[in-house]
mmCIF file of C-alpha atoms in Angstrom:
data_model
loop_
_atom_site.group_PDB
_atom_site.id
_atom_site.type_symbol
_atom_site.label_atom_id
_atom_site.label_comp_id
_atom_site.label_asym_id
_atom_site.label_seq_id
_atom_site.Cartn_x
_atom_site.Cartn_y
_atom_site.Cartn_z
ATOM 1 C CA MET A 1 -14.439 -37.300 36.854
ATOM 2 C CA ASP A 2 -14.815 -36.928 33.077
ATOM 3 C CA LEU A 3 -17.248 -34.052 33.590
ATOM 4 C CA PHE A 4 -14.775 -32.357 35.919
ATOM 5 C CA ILE A 5 -12.006 -32.595 33.298
ATOM 6 C CA LEU A 6 -14.352 -31.314 30.590
ATOM 7 C CA LEU A 7 -15.235 -28.286 32.723
ATOM 8 C CA TRP A 8 -11.550 -27.518 33.256
ATOM 9 C CA VAL A 9 -10.881 -27.787 29.523
ATOM 10 C CA LEU A 10 -13.779 -25.462 28.734
ATOM 11 C CA LEU A 11 -12.559 -23.023 31.388
ATOM 12 C CA ALA A 12 -9.043 -23.071 29.944
ATOM 13 C CA ILE A 13 -10.399 -22.433 26.434
ATOM 14 C CA GLY A 14 -12.586 -19.601 27.725
ATOM 15 C CA LEU A 15 -9.680 -17.986 29.562
ATOM 16 C CA SER A 16 -7.463 -18.324 26.480
ATOM 17 C CA ILE A 17 -10.076 -16.619 24.301
ATOM 18 C CA ALA A 18 -10.523 -13.877 26.907
ATOM 19 C CA ALA A 19 -6.748 -13.364 27.136
ATOM 20 C CA LEU A 20 -6.487 -13.163 23.341
ATOM 21 C CA ALA A 21 -9.343 -10.655 23.207
ATOM 22 C CA LEU A 22 -7.684 -8.505 25.882
ATOM 23 C CA TYR A 23 -4.354 -8.678 24.048
ATOM 24 C CA LEU A 24 -5.972 -7.624 20.792
ATOM 25 C CA LEU A 25 -7.865 -4.844 22.551
ATOM 26 C CA PHE A 26 -5.097 -3.267 24.619
ATOM 27 C CA THR A 27 -2.018 -3.689 22.396
ATOM 28 C CA VAL A 28 -3.258 -1.675 19.446
ATOM 29 C CA SER A 29 -4.851 1.670 18.731
ATOM 30 C CA ARG A 30 -8.464 1.615 17.571
ATOM 31 C CA GLU A 31 -7.752 4.492 15.157
ATOM 32 C CA PRO A 32 -5.369 4.460 12.160
ATOM 33 C CA ASN A 33 -2.180 6.481 12.580
ATOM 34 C CA LEU A 34 -2.756 9.562 10.431
ATOM 35 C CA SER A 35 -0.464 11.874 12.392
ATOM 36 C CA ARG A 36 2.614 13.484 10.858
ATOM 37 C CA SER A 37 5.107 16.139 11.816
ATOM 38 C CA GLN A 38 5.207 19.618 10.300
ATOM 39 C CA ASN A 39 8.215 18.583 8.209
ATOM 40 C CA GLU A 40 6.229 15.619 6.833
ATOM 41 C CA ARG A 41 3.433 17.955 5.747
ATOM 42 C CA THR A 42 5.711 19.940 3.439
ATOM 43 C CA PHE A 43 8.038 19.465 0.462
ATOM 44 C CA ILE A 44 11.005 21.263 -1.061
ATOM 45 C CA ASP A 45 10.382 23.338 -4.181
ATOM 46 C CA PRO A 46 13.711 24.630 -5.542
ATOM 47 C CA SER A 47 11.911 27.616 -7.108
ATOM 48 C CA ALA A 48 10.475 28.757 -3.751
ATOM 49 C CA LYS A 49 12.241 30.230 -0.737
ATOM 50 C CA GLU A 50 10.257 28.205 1.814
ATOM 51 C CA ARG A 51 8.980 24.652 2.025
ATOM 52 C CA GLN A 52 5.547 24.200 0.448
ATOM 53 C CA ASP A 53 2.514 22.469 1.975
ATOM 54 C CA PHE A 54 1.332 19.215 0.473
ATOM 55 C CA PRO A 55 -2.325 19.285 -0.635
ATOM 56 C CA SER A 56 -4.909 16.878 0.809
ATOM 57 C CA LEU A 57 -6.575 13.834 -0.687
ATOM 58 C CA GLU A 58 -9.833 15.542 0.288
ATOM 59 C CA ASP A 59 -9.159 18.322 -2.239
ATOM 60 C CA SER A 60 -10.379 18.139 -5.833
ATOM 61 C CA PRO A 61 -7.883 16.533 -8.262
ATOM 62 C CA THR A 62 -5.660 18.828 -10.303
ATOM 63 C CA VAL A 63 -3.621 16.259 -12.295
ATOM 64 C CA SER A 64 -4.593 13.112 -14.166
ATOM 65 C CA LEU A 65 -2.322 10.674 -12.307
ATOM 66 C CA SER A 66 -0.393 10.569 -9.055
ATOM 67 C CA VAL A 67 2.374 7.974 -8.751
ATOM 68 C CA ILE A 68 3.269 7.082 -5.155
ATOM 69 C CA VAL A 69 6.691 5.486 -4.633
ATOM 70 C CA PRO A 70 7.456 4.184 -1.102
ATOM 71 C CA ALA A 71 11.225 4.091 -0.707
ATOM 72 C CA TYR A 72 13.377 2.796 2.141
ATOM 73 C CA LYS A 73 17.140 2.808 1.544
ATOM 74 C CA GLU A 74 16.586 2.902 -2.226
ATOM 75 C CA GLU A 75 19.380 5.204 -3.402
ATOM 76 C CA ASP A 76 20.652 2.513 -5.797
ATOM 77 C CA ARG A 77 17.398 1.076 -7.189
ATOM 78 C CA LEU A 78 15.267 4.229 -7.310
ATOM 79 C CA PRO A 79 16.909 5.854 -10.404
ATOM 80 C CA VAL A 80 16.115 2.830 -12.583
ATOM 81 C CA MET A 81 12.439 2.970 -11.652
ATOM 82 C CA MET A 82 12.254 6.769 -11.989
ATOM 83 C CA ASP A 83 13.871 6.822 -15.428
ATOM 84 C CA GLU A 84 11.501 4.142 -16.718
ATOM 85 C CA ALA A 85 8.444 5.885 -15.247
ATOM 86 C CA LEU A 86 9.419 9.334 -16.560
ATOM 87 C CA GLU A 87 10.075 8.007 -20.048
ATOM 88 C CA TYR A 88 6.567 6.507 -20.161
ATOM 89 C CA LEU A 89 4.814 9.475 -18.531
ATOM 90 C CA ASP A 90 6.535 12.179 -20.611
ATOM 91 C CA LYS A 91 5.759 10.273 -23.808
ATOM 92 C CA ARG A 92 2.133 10.069 -22.742
ATOM 93 C CA CYS A 93 2.033 13.811 -22.071
ATOM 94 C CA LYS A 94 3.205 14.463 -25.638
ATOM 95 C CA GLU A 95 0.563 12.120 -27.068
ATOM 96 C CA ASP A 96 -2.230 13.488 -24.862
ATOM 97 C CA LEU A 97 -1.967 17.208 -24.118
ATOM 98 C CA GLY A 98 -4.633 16.912 -21.412
ATOM 99 C CA PHE A 99 -2.646 14.348 -19.435
ATOM 100 C CA GLN A 100 -0.712 15.626 -16.405
ATOM 101 C CA TYR A 101 1.097 13.657 -13.721
ATOM 102 C CA GLU A 102 3.017 13.892 -10.482
ATOM 103 C CA ILE A 103 5.383 11.472 -8.758
ATOM 104 C CA ILE A 104 5.610 11.520 -4.961
ATOM 105 C CA ILE A 105 8.648 9.715 -3.567
ATOM 106 C CA VAL A 106 8.087 8.869 0.105
ATOM 107 C CA ASP A 107 11.384 8.326 1.921
ATOM 108 C CA ASP A 108 10.471 6.054 4.824
ATOM 109 C CA GLY A 109 13.138 7.287 7.225
ATOM 110 C CA SER A 110 16.108 6.054 5.187
ATOM 111 C CA SER A 111 19.660 6.396 6.496
ATOM 112 C CA ASP A 112 21.134 6.523 2.987
ATOM 113 C CA LYS A 113 20.776 9.135 0.218
ATOM 114 C CA THR A 114 17.244 8.212 -0.924
ATOM 115 C CA THR A 115 15.952 11.747 -0.322
ATOM 116 C CA GLU A 116 18.947 13.307 -2.092
ATOM 117 C CA VAL A 117 18.363 11.064 -5.123
ATOM 118 C CA GLY A 118 14.695 12.074 -5.167
ATOM 119 C CA LEU A 119 15.546 15.757 -4.903
ATOM 120 C CA SER A 120 17.918 15.478 -7.862
ATOM 121 C CA TYR A 121 14.868 14.570 -9.967
ATOM 122 C CA VAL A 122 12.926 17.487 -8.449
ATOM 123 C CA ARG A 123 15.662 19.908 -9.522
ATOM 124 C CA LYS A 124 15.682 18.454 -13.029
ATOM 125 C CA HIS A 125 11.921 18.159 -13.637
ATOM 126 C CA GLY A 126 10.389 20.652 -11.176
ATOM 127 C CA ALA A 127 8.288 20.286 -8.026
ATOM 128 C CA ASN A 128 5.043 20.380 -9.973
ATOM 129 C CA LYS A 129 5.952 16.980 -11.413
ATOM 130 C CA ILE A 130 8.081 15.401 -8.689
ATOM 131 C CA ARG A 131 7.901 15.823 -4.929
ATOM 132 C CA VAL A 132 9.723 14.149 -2.055
ATOM 133 C CA LEU A 133 8.063 13.436 1.273
ATOM 134 C CA THR A 134 10.683 12.508 3.882
ATOM 135 C CA PHE A 135 9.669 10.822 7.141
ATOM 136 C CA ASP A 136 11.377 11.782 10.387
ATOM 137 C CA LYS A 137 11.601 8.071 11.252
ATOM 138 C CA ASN A 138 10.713 4.750 9.667
ATOM 139 C CA ARG A 139 7.008 3.835 9.697
ATOM 140 C CA GLY A 140 6.854 0.926 7.271
ATOM 141 C CA LYS A 141 5.767 0.536 3.668
ATOM 142 C CA GLY A 142 2.072 0.840 4.541
ATOM 143 C CA GLY A 143 2.694 4.104 6.358
ATOM 144 C CA ALA A 144 4.744 5.454 3.441
ATOM 145 C CA VAL A 145 2.110 4.559 0.836
ATOM 146 C CA ARG A 146 -0.648 6.045 3.010
ATOM 147 C CA MET A 147 1.031 9.417 3.503
ATOM 148 C CA GLY A 148 1.927 9.654 -0.175
ATOM 149 C CA MET A 149 -1.682 8.992 -1.122
ATOM 150 C CA LEU A 150 -3.005 11.508 1.406
ATOM 151 C CA SER A 151 -0.742 14.140 -0.216
ATOM 152 C CA ALA A 152 -1.669 13.381 -3.827
ATOM 153 C CA ARG A 153 -3.431 15.495 -6.458
ATOM 154 C CA GLY A 154 -4.340 12.824 -9.003
ATOM 155 C CA GLN A 155 -7.704 11.798 -10.374
ATOM 156 C CA LYS A 156 -6.234 8.319 -10.367
ATOM 157 C CA LEU A 157 -3.503 7.182 -7.997
ATOM 158 C CA LEU A 158 -0.894 4.490 -8.635
ATOM 159 C CA MET A 159 1.309 2.887 -6.001
ATOM 160 C CA VAL A 160 4.492 1.360 -7.413
ATOM 161 C CA ASP A 161 7.544 -0.143 -5.748
ATOM 162 C CA ALA A 162 10.889 1.629 -6.040
ATOM 163 C CA ASP A 163 12.713 -1.458 -7.313
ATOM 164 C CA ALA A 164 11.345 -1.319 -10.907
ATOM 165 C CA ALA A 165 10.268 -4.969 -10.633
ATOM 166 C CA SER A 166 6.958 -4.155 -12.355
ATOM 167 C CA LYS A 167 6.941 -2.942 -15.950
ATOM 168 C CA PHE A 168 5.678 0.639 -15.629
ATOM 169 C CA SER A 169 3.940 0.683 -18.999
ATOM 170 C CA ASP A 170 1.628 -2.060 -17.694
ATOM 171 C CA LEU A 171 -0.253 0.870 -16.185
ATOM 172 C CA ASP A 172 -2.110 0.733 -19.520
ATOM 173 C CA LYS A 173 -3.452 -2.702 -18.561
ATOM 174 C CA LEU A 174 -4.667 -1.490 -15.163
ATOM 175 C CA GLU A 175 -6.375 1.525 -16.722
ATOM 176 C CA LYS A 176 -8.056 -0.639 -19.349
ATOM 177 C CA ALA A 177 -9.438 -2.965 -16.659
ATOM 178 C CA MET A 178 -10.635 0.047 -14.694
ATOM 179 C CA GLN A 179 -12.323 1.546 -17.759
ATOM 180 C CA GLN A 180 -14.132 -1.737 -18.408
ATOM 181 C CA GLU A 181 -15.482 -1.638 -14.859
ATOM 182 C CA GLU A 182 -16.459 2.024 -15.180
ATOM 183 C CA GLY A 183 -18.437 1.456 -18.380
ATOM 184 C CA ASP A 184 -20.366 4.501 -19.563
ATOM 185 C CA GLU A 185 -20.755 5.977 -16.057
ATOM 186 C CA ALA A 186 -19.041 9.164 -14.906
ATOM 187 C CA THR A 187 -15.678 8.199 -13.426
ATOM 188 C CA ASP A 188 -14.899 10.947 -10.933
ATOM 189 C CA ASP A 189 -16.888 9.524 -8.022
ATOM 190 C CA LYS A 190 -16.845 5.794 -8.741
ATOM 191 C CA MET A 191 -14.742 3.614 -6.438
ATOM 192 C CA ILE A 192 -12.601 1.080 -8.340
ATOM 193 C CA ILE A 193 -9.258 -0.646 -7.756
ATOM 194 C CA ALA A 194 -7.092 -2.383 -10.351
ATOM 195 C CA VAL A 195 -4.285 -4.512 -8.894
ATOM 196 C CA GLY A 196 -1.285 -5.892 -10.729
ATOM 197 C CA SER A 197 -0.856 -9.627 -10.276
ATOM 198 C CA ARG A 198 1.988 -12.142 -10.510
ATOM 199 C CA ALA A 199 -0.304 -15.113 -9.942
ATOM 200 C CA HIS A 200 0.200 -16.266 -13.539
ATOM 201 C CA MET A 201 3.901 -16.752 -12.696
ATOM 202 C CA GLU A 202 3.242 -18.886 -9.611
ATOM 203 C CA GLN A 203 3.963 -22.266 -11.203
ATOM 204 C CA ASP A 204 7.385 -21.203 -12.471
ATOM 205 C CA SER A 205 8.367 -19.643 -9.139
ATOM 206 C CA THR A 206 7.224 -22.725 -7.186
ATOM 207 C CA VAL A 207 9.688 -24.866 -9.155
ATOM 208 C CA GLN A 208 12.550 -22.577 -8.053
ATOM 209 C CA ARG A 209 11.627 -22.533 -4.337
ATOM 210 C CA SER A 210 12.749 -24.956 -1.640
ATOM 211 C CA LEU A 211 10.126 -27.231 -0.083
ATOM 212 C CA PHE A 212 10.245 -25.215 3.157
ATOM 213 C CA ARG A 213 9.633 -21.907 1.361
ATOM 214 C CA THR A 214 6.831 -23.454 -0.690
ATOM 215 C CA ILE A 215 5.108 -24.678 2.500
ATOM 216 C CA LEU A 216 5.466 -21.209 4.060
ATOM 217 C CA MET A 217 4.059 -19.591 0.896
ATOM 218 C CA HIS A 218 0.964 -21.805 0.880
ATOM 219 C CA GLY A 219 0.473 -21.243 4.612
ATOM 220 C CA PHE A 220 0.649 -17.484 4.015
ATOM 221 C CA HIS A 221 -1.922 -17.756 1.206
ATOM 222 C CA LEU A 222 -4.288 -19.655 3.505
ATOM 223 C CA LEU A 223 -4.095 -16.825 6.028
ATOM 224 C CA VAL A 224 -4.686 -14.241 3.281
ATOM 225 C CA VAL A 225 -7.900 -16.036 2.249
ATOM 226 C CA MET A 226 -9.224 -15.347 5.764
ATOM 227 C CA CYS A 227 -9.197 -11.643 4.883
ATOM 228 C CA VAL A 228 -9.317 -11.369 1.088
ATOM 229 C CA SER A 229 -11.243 -13.995 -0.832
ATOM 230 C CA GLY A 230 -11.201 -12.861 -4.447
ATOM 231 C CA ILE A 231 -7.586 -11.811 -5.146
ATOM 232 C CA ARG A 232 -4.807 -14.319 -5.854
ATOM 233 C CA ASP A 233 -1.901 -11.870 -5.445
ATOM 234 C CA THR A 234 -2.426 -9.288 -2.712
ATOM 235 C CA GLN A 235 1.230 -8.305 -2.322
ATOM 236 C CA CYS A 236 2.182 -7.032 -5.772
ATOM 237 C CA GLY A 237 3.284 -3.405 -5.366
ATOM 238 C CA PHE A 238 1.514 -2.127 -8.479
ATOM 239 C CA LYS A 239 -2.030 -0.964 -7.698
ATOM 240 C CA LEU A 240 -4.249 1.725 -9.241
ATOM 241 C CA PHE A 241 -7.081 3.524 -7.424
ATOM 242 C CA THR A 242 -9.740 6.013 -8.403
ATOM 243 C CA ARG A 243 -9.591 9.071 -6.177
ATOM 244 C CA SER A 244 -12.882 8.174 -4.540
ATOM 245 C CA ALA A 245 -11.615 4.691 -3.653
ATOM 246 C CA ALA A 246 -8.378 6.158 -2.265
ATOM 247 C CA GLN A 247 -10.336 8.622 -0.099
ATOM 248 C CA HIS A 248 -12.192 5.737 1.541
ATOM 249 C CA LEU A 249 -9.290 3.300 1.890
ATOM 250 C CA PHE A 250 -6.043 5.050 2.754
ATOM 251 C CA PRO A 251 -7.245 6.844 5.889
ATOM 252 C CA ALA A 252 -8.925 3.613 7.075
ATOM 253 C CA TYR A 253 -6.305 0.874 7.430
ATOM 254 C CA HIS A 254 -4.198 0.319 10.541
ATOM 255 C CA VAL A 255 -1.281 -1.942 9.575
ATOM 256 C CA GLU A 256 1.751 0.055 8.428
ATOM 257 C CA ARG A 257 4.169 -2.784 7.692
ATOM 258 C CA TRP A 258 4.280 -5.395 4.916
ATOM 259 C CA ALA A 259 0.766 -6.796 5.448
ATOM 260 C CA PHE A 260 -0.978 -3.468 4.845
ATOM 261 C CA ASP A 261 -2.049 -4.567 1.331
ATOM 262 C CA VAL A 262 -4.118 -7.377 2.847
ATOM 263 C CA GLU A 263 -5.966 -5.060 5.232
ATOM 264 C CA LEU A 264 -6.491 -2.474 2.482
ATOM 265 C CA LEU A 265 -8.066 -5.058 0.141
ATOM 266 C CA HIS A 266 -10.036 -6.577 3.027
ATOM 267 C CA ILE A 267 -11.597 -3.177 3.711
ATOM 268 C CA ALA A 268 -12.277 -2.722 -0.011
ATOM 269 C CA GLU A 269 -14.135 -6.051 -0.154
ATOM 270 C CA GLN A 270 -16.178 -5.174 2.921
ATOM 271 C CA LEU A 271 -17.100 -1.808 1.365
ATOM 272 C CA LYS A 272 -18.059 -3.588 -1.909
ATOM 273 C CA ILE A 273 -15.455 -1.679 -3.910
ATOM 274 C CA PRO A 274 -14.841 -3.457 -7.243
ATOM 275 C CA ILE A 275 -11.322 -4.943 -7.491
ATOM 276 C CA LYS A 276 -9.926 -5.973 -10.865
ATOM 277 C CA GLU A 277 -6.882 -8.285 -10.826
ATOM 278 C CA VAL A 278 -4.656 -7.873 -13.882
ATOM 279 C CA ALA A 279 -1.667 -9.981 -14.940
ATOM 280 C CA ILE A 280 1.436 -7.820 -15.376
ATOM 281 C CA THR A 281 5.066 -8.242 -16.377
ATOM 282 C CA TRP A 282 7.272 -8.648 -13.305
ATOM 283 C CA HIS A 283 10.843 -9.712 -12.632
ATOM 284 C CA GLU A 284 12.918 -10.337 -9.543
ATOM 285 C CA VAL A 285 15.225 -7.488 -8.510
ATOM 286 C CA GLY A 286 18.010 -7.878 -5.973
ATOM 287 C CA GLY A 287 18.141 -5.779 -2.811
ATOM 288 C CA SER A 288 14.726 -6.626 -1.343
ATOM 289 C CA LYS A 289 14.150 -5.413 2.221
ATOM 290 C CA ILE A 290 12.036 -8.499 3.028
ATOM 291 C CA ILE A 291 13.817 -11.069 5.193
ATOM 292 C CA PRO A 292 12.370 -14.325 3.752
ATOM 293 C CA VAL A 293 11.347 -16.367 6.819
ATOM 294 C CA PHE A 294 11.096 -13.636 9.474
ATOM 295 C CA SER A 295 9.050 -11.294 7.273
ATOM 296 C CA TRP A 296 6.641 -14.083 6.268
ATOM 297 C CA PHE A 297 5.997 -14.990 9.899
ATOM 298 C CA GLN A 298 5.556 -11.305 10.745
ATOM 299 C CA MET A 299 3.074 -10.856 7.891
ATOM 300 C CA GLY A 300 1.262 -14.050 8.876
ATOM 301 C CA ARG A 301 0.863 -12.788 12.441
ATOM 302 C CA ASP A 302 -0.374 -9.398 11.231
ATOM 303 C CA ILE A 303 -2.912 -10.992 8.875
ATOM 304 C CA LEU A 304 -4.290 -13.195 11.650
ATOM 305 C CA PHE A 305 -4.636 -10.157 13.915
ATOM 306 C CA ILE A 306 -6.285 -8.151 11.109
ATOM 307 C CA ARG A 307 -9.035 -10.745 10.857
ATOM 308 C CA LEU A 308 -9.511 -11.051 14.606
ATOM 309 C CA ARG A 309 -9.519 -7.312 15.304
ATOM 310 C CA TYR A 310 -12.267 -6.704 12.765
ATOM 311 C CA LEU A 311 -14.118 -9.805 13.943
ATOM 312 C CA PHE A 312 -14.136 -8.548 17.545
ATOM 313 C CA GLY A 313 -15.105 -5.028 16.430
ATOM 314 C CA ILE A 314 -11.863 -3.469 17.689
ATOM 315 C CA TRP A 315 -11.256 -1.917 14.278
ATOM 316 C CA SER A 316 -13.830 -0.214 12.060
ATOM 317 C CA TYR A 317 -14.087 -0.299 8.270
ATOM 318 C CA ARG A 318 -14.965 3.374 7.941
ATOM 319 C CA VAL A 319 -13.060 6.610 8.444
ATOM 320 C CA THR A 320 -14.206 8.573 11.466
ATOM 321 C CA ARG A 321 -11.874 11.583 11.245
ATOM 322 C CA LYS A 322 -11.291 14.287 8.672
ATOM 323 C CA LEU A 323 -7.898 14.097 6.985
ATOM 324 C CA LYS A 324 -7.159 17.798 7.428
ATOM 325 C CA GLU A 325 -7.546 17.458 11.198
ATOM 326 C CA ASN A 326 -4.400 15.296 11.393
#
């Protein structure tokens, strides 16, 4: 009788695993979503009569730094971030005549005036410095960051949130960490990532959280460790990439919502790309689009599926398609 029960238990476990494998296999595309409409391939240049084509990440770099700003319903918070970034970048241009930059604002299908706010900066500073990529419909933060990166001209590429929560001048800290990793080697082809981190603030923030939120946070961190072992803060929206690293990573990940950072860094670890974690200045800004409990559960689910889909070989770590084909 005991043997009979054991066989039934083993059968139930086997069927559950098979059902999970089938769910993971048939509910997701094996390839990352690199498609975009004709409108999403172009930008408005006030000095030109027609919309201009974005370049490709596969092209050679033509500016020193690209700043990618994913923005969803950010008409109110975006100007604060843009003014801070432009003040820093323009000052740097004056101090270093060889330094050139671009900012790409990616409007993730907003229903407010995010695009109009972005275009007001284009008219003021020119399309060589500032460009707006507007999605036809919402894809998620990961999708917005990806398409901005795939359209960038920079030798180095920075992703930064539109809320100005990170101190923009802390870019200096990321670059310094990257330079230490580069050493005396040529930098153009070396893959390196420098990620801003709020881990040093964790103790203070834990004191301010409820017990329930603290438990959820630690549960989320345990899931993250399944995918990314060496980084304490995967979710900070302030990350710097060499162009070579960006070429390998941004066409490769699949998740386009909040958990995309985890998959991106998971791929980087699997490809042995050096990741430097750097403490930065950060402060809470009102108006976050994350719904505390729902978004955490959603991210937790996505992270679990990330691990399982790579474990079962449903997803691959390497790009199999040319960017210009999409």
